[in-house]
């Protein structure tokens, strides 16, 4: 077996988006497409030569093939050792944990998160560094730049290795350890949370719960943690077998795509607690009986109650939220005297704040919450956090959230997504709106005065790096906000996201339907951006 040097030419579309490089599977299957990107990583992270690399993915179509290619390239590039999840399976937070636990040089995660999978679906790849977190903006840019001038890559001509047993083998001289995908992570969770209290809650007569793994990566994790370790009845975990096409579903835990789970929470016999996770296990949705917890509220509740959880019992340093996430967590931080930060969308912006201990908890409106335990958002961690909270407070999900609103105010929140619109039109819409922003400040719109209107720019408080063009914000004196942003994860045309928030401090007005409360703000947003006129759409693709 020998190392081969293969001549190649660049692909012009390898700039990673919000979270790694995501494209159609068919694009990744083009000769040299995956190889070019992987070699660009090796070229820009020289420590990988002689270093240790974790590799795993969410089990979607092309996962196994990609792992074999990356292993052959790793050995040809002089990687000292690789750690791979059995069957090629590792959730995104599990990779982050393994990197930290075994102090490796980094990890390669194969996932397109919540995007559909299968031969016609999406595939993705990203690199996480030695802190366990996604590569920084500057490293991501450097990897992209490298991919644009790449001329050759290194690969061994060795054959495939079996990924299906736990063992250590060798690939062209490089040791490869195939490890259990779940054990390290499950053990870690049992150190962070009070498993005895959660076990007692689950065993309580009358308590019922359901967990939806959406035929994606968390199936084996959820079964081991909830059914085996915490004693939940068999069948608590729904759709628990990871499938290459997620059973034809869309593994995104929201009210639309996890409808089967939501149904289980409805009516008098609805379960007391329900949760779903996404394709690669970093997102979560939490529900109570007849009650949905918005991800922004979930983060705020976690901040307010953190000291009730063993891992955070000595207090937390602060919280960060992505800019479009509601300001609910800010209100808690202010009251408790904690640091609070507003960052651009995407988990990579939380890493430095976590490393510097400026924050302990962080989250996004897009069903992501996490803490300093890893450097990714973590779906099952969030589920365990909530179960631990229910056990300690001995209240229902709804009671906990309503009492939170009473103390801190309710941030009504909704997001409209317009998917697969023409890229040129999307750019035009943003450009036109950007021009009108300065004139809006100080004017009254829909009865509220605009206090700021800008294109969000972020200066990292740790390393001073600046990220601009991170979304258009319109903020009102009463705390309401309208935000417009183009998605950085879509693989077809452009996706316009419109985020809307309205704050209600009076308990008497906290019982209304979100859609009703948000209607005037939605109408205003549609008019300001001329969404109907420009896109020809009379309704969004998804409302969350
Ligand atoms: C979306 C979410 C963002 C999240 C990312 C990765 O990115 O909005 O919060 O970090 O997926 O899960 P977007 O498509 O908006 O760029
Ligand atoms: Zn994900």
Coordinates of C-alpha atoms in Angstrom, one line a residue, residues 262-461:
X262 CA -46.4 17.1 19.2
X263 CA -49.6 15.0 18.8
X264 CA -48.6 12.9 21.8
X265 CA -48.6 16.0 24.0
X266 CA -52.2 17.0 23.1
X267 CA -55.3 16.4 25.1
X268 CA -56.0 15.3 28.6
X269 CA -54.0 12.2 28.1
X270 CA -51.0 14.0 26.6
X271 CA -47.6 13.1 27.9
X272 CA -46.1 15.4 30.6
X273 CA -42.9 15.8 28.8
X274 CA -41.8 15.4 25.2
X275 CA -38.6 16.3 23.3
X276 CA -37.1 15.8 19.8
X277 CA -33.6 16.1 18.5
X278 CA -32.3 16.7 14.9
X279 CA -30.2 14.8 12.3
X280 CA -26.9 15.2 14.1
X281 CA -28.2 15.5 17.7
X282 CA -27.3 19.1 18.4
X283 CA -30.8 20.7 18.2
X284 CA -33.7 20.1 20.6
X285 CA -37.4 20.9 21.0
X286 CA -39.0 20.7 24.4
X287 CA -42.7 20.3 25.1
X288 CA -44.9 19.9 28.1
X289 CA -48.5 18.7 28.1
X290 CA -50.3 20.9 25.6
X291 CA -47.4 23.3 25.8
X292 CA -44.5 24.3 23.6
X293 CA -41.4 25.9 25.0
X294 CA -39.8 28.3 22.5
X295 CA -36.1 27.7 22.2
X296 CA -35.4 31.3 23.3
X297 CA -37.5 30.8 26.4
X298 CA -35.8 27.5 27.0
X299 CA -32.5 29.2 27.2
X300 CA -33.8 31.9 29.6
X301 CA -35.4 29.3 31.9
X302 CA -32.1 27.4 32.0
X303 CA -30.2 30.6 32.9
X304 CA -32.7 31.4 35.7
X305 CA -32.6 27.8 37.1
X306 CA -29.0 26.8 36.4
X307 CA -27.9 26.5 40.0
X308 CA -30.6 23.7 40.6
X309 CA -28.5 21.5 38.3
X310 CA -25.5 19.7 39.7
X311 CA -23.1 20.8 36.9
X312 CA -23.9 24.5 37.5
X313 CA -24.7 24.5 41.2
X314 CA -21.8 26.9 42.0
X315 CA -23.2 29.5 39.7
X316 CA -22.7 30.5 36.0
X317 CA -20.6 33.3 34.6
X318 CA -23.0 34.5 31.9
X319 CA -25.0 33.8 28.8
X320 CA -24.8 34.4 25.1
X321 CA -27.5 34.3 22.5
X322 CA -27.4 34.7 18.8
X323 CA -28.7 38.0 17.6
X324 CA -32.1 36.8 16.2
X325 CA -32.8 34.8 19.4
X326 CA -35.3 36.6 21.7
X327 CA -34.0 38.8 24.5
X328 CA -35.6 36.6 27.1
X329 CA -32.2 35.5 28.4
X330 CA -31.0 39.1 28.6
X331 CA -33.7 39.9 31.1
X332 CA -32.6 37.0 33.4
X333 CA -28.9 38.0 33.1
X334 CA -29.7 41.5 34.0
X335 CA -31.7 40.6 37.1
X336 CA -29.1 38.1 38.2
X337 CA -26.1 40.3 37.4
X338 CA -24.6 37.9 34.8
X339 CA -22.6 38.7 31.7
X340 CA -24.7 38.6 28.6
X341 CA -23.7 38.8 24.9
X342 CA -25.4 39.0 21.6
X343 CA -23.4 37.2 18.9
X344 CA -24.0 36.5 15.2
X345 CA -25.9 33.4 14.2
X346 CA -23.9 30.1 14.4
X347 CA -22.3 28.2 17.2
X348 CA -18.7 29.2 16.2
X349 CA -19.2 32.6 17.8
X350 CA -19.8 31.0 21.3
X351 CA -16.5 29.2 21.4
X352 CA -14.1 32.0 22.5
X353 CA -16.6 33.2 25.1
X354 CA -16.9 29.8 26.6
X355 CA -13.1 29.2 26.5
X356 CA -12.6 32.5 28.3
X357 CA -15.3 31.6 30.8
X358 CA -17.2 34.8 30.0
X359 CA -20.3 32.6 29.6
X360 CA -21.5 29.2 30.8
X361 CA -24.7 28.8 28.8
X362 CA -25.6 29.8 25.3
X363 CA -28.3 29.3 22.8
X364 CA -30.1 30.1 19.6
X365 CA -33.7 30.5 18.5
X366 CA -33.2 27.7 16.0
X367 CA -33.7 25.0 18.6
X368 CA -30.1 25.1 20.0
X369 CA -29.0 25.3 23.6
X370 CA -25.7 24.3 25.2
X371 CA -23.1 25.1 27.8
X372 CA -19.4 24.9 28.6
X373 CA -19.6 21.1 28.9
X374 CA -18.8 20.9 25.1
X375 CA -18.3 23.4 22.3
X376 CA -21.4 22.5 20.3
X377 CA -25.1 22.8 21.0
X378 CA -26.3 19.7 22.5
X379 CA -29.8 18.2 22.1
X380 CA -29.9 15.4 24.7
X381 CA -28.1 17.6 27.2
X382 CA -31.0 20.1 26.9
X383 CA -33.5 17.3 27.3
X384 CA -31.7 16.1 30.5
X385 CA -31.5 19.6 31.8
X386 CA -35.3 20.0 31.6
X387 CA -35.9 16.6 33.1
X388 CA -33.6 17.4 36.0
X389 CA -35.4 20.7 36.4
X390 CA -38.8 19.0 36.5
X391 CA -37.5 16.6 39.1
X392 CA -36.1 19.3 41.3
X393 CA -38.9 21.8 41.0
X394 CA -41.7 19.3 41.1
X395 CA -43.7 21.4 38.7
X396 CA -45.0 20.9 35.1
X397 CA -43.2 22.3 32.1
X398 CA -46.1 24.8 31.7
X399 CA -46.0 25.9 35.4
X400 CA -42.2 26.5 35.2
X401 CA -42.5 28.6 32.0
X402 CA -45.5 30.6 33.2
X403 CA -43.9 31.5 36.5
X404 CA -40.8 32.5 34.5
X405 CA -42.8 34.9 32.4
X406 CA -44.4 36.3 35.5
X407 CA -41.0 37.2 36.9
X408 CA -39.2 38.2 33.7
X409 CA -41.9 39.1 31.2
X410 CA -43.0 37.0 28.2
X411 CA -41.1 37.4 24.9
X412 CA -43.6 36.4 22.2
X413 CA -41.6 35.1 19.3
X414 CA -42.1 33.8 15.8
X415 CA -39.9 33.1 12.7
X416 CA -41.0 33.1 9.1
X417 CA -38.9 31.3 6.6
X418 CA -39.1 31.8 2.8
X419 CA -37.1 28.9 1.4
X420 CA -35.5 28.4 -2.1
X421 CA -36.2 31.9 -3.3
X422 CA -34.2 33.3 -6.2
X423 CA -30.7 34.4 -4.9
X424 CA -30.7 37.6 -6.9
X425 CA -34.1 38.6 -5.6
X426 CA -33.1 37.8 -2.0
X427 CA -29.9 40.0 -2.4
X428 CA -32.0 42.8 -3.9
X429 CA -34.5 42.6 -1.0
X430 CA -31.7 42.9 1.6
X431 CA -29.9 45.6 -0.3
X432 CA -33.1 47.8 -0.6
X433 CA -33.9 47.3 3.0
X434 CA -30.4 48.1 4.1
X435 CA -30.7 51.5 2.3
X436 CA -33.9 52.4 4.1
X437 CA -32.7 51.5 7.6
X438 CA -31.1 54.9 8.5
X439 CA -34.3 56.7 7.7
X440 CA -36.4 54.5 10.0
X441 CA -34.6 55.5 13.3
X442 CA -36.8 57.8 15.4
X443 CA -39.9 57.3 13.2
X444 CA -43.1 55.6 14.4
X445 CA -44.0 52.3 12.8
X446 CA -47.3 50.6 13.8
X447 CA -47.5 52.9 16.9
X448 CA -44.0 52.2 18.1
X449 CA -40.9 54.3 17.8
X450 CA -37.8 52.8 16.2
X451 CA -34.8 53.1 18.5
X452 CA -32.3 51.5 16.2
X453 CA -32.1 50.0 12.7
X454 CA -28.8 48.6 11.5
X455 CA -26.9 45.9 9.8
X456 CA -25.6 43.8 12.7
X457 CA -21.8 43.8 13.2
X458 CA -20.0 41.9 16.0
X459 CA -16.7 42.5 17.6
X460 CA -15.5 39.5 19.5
X461 CA -14.7 40.6 23.0

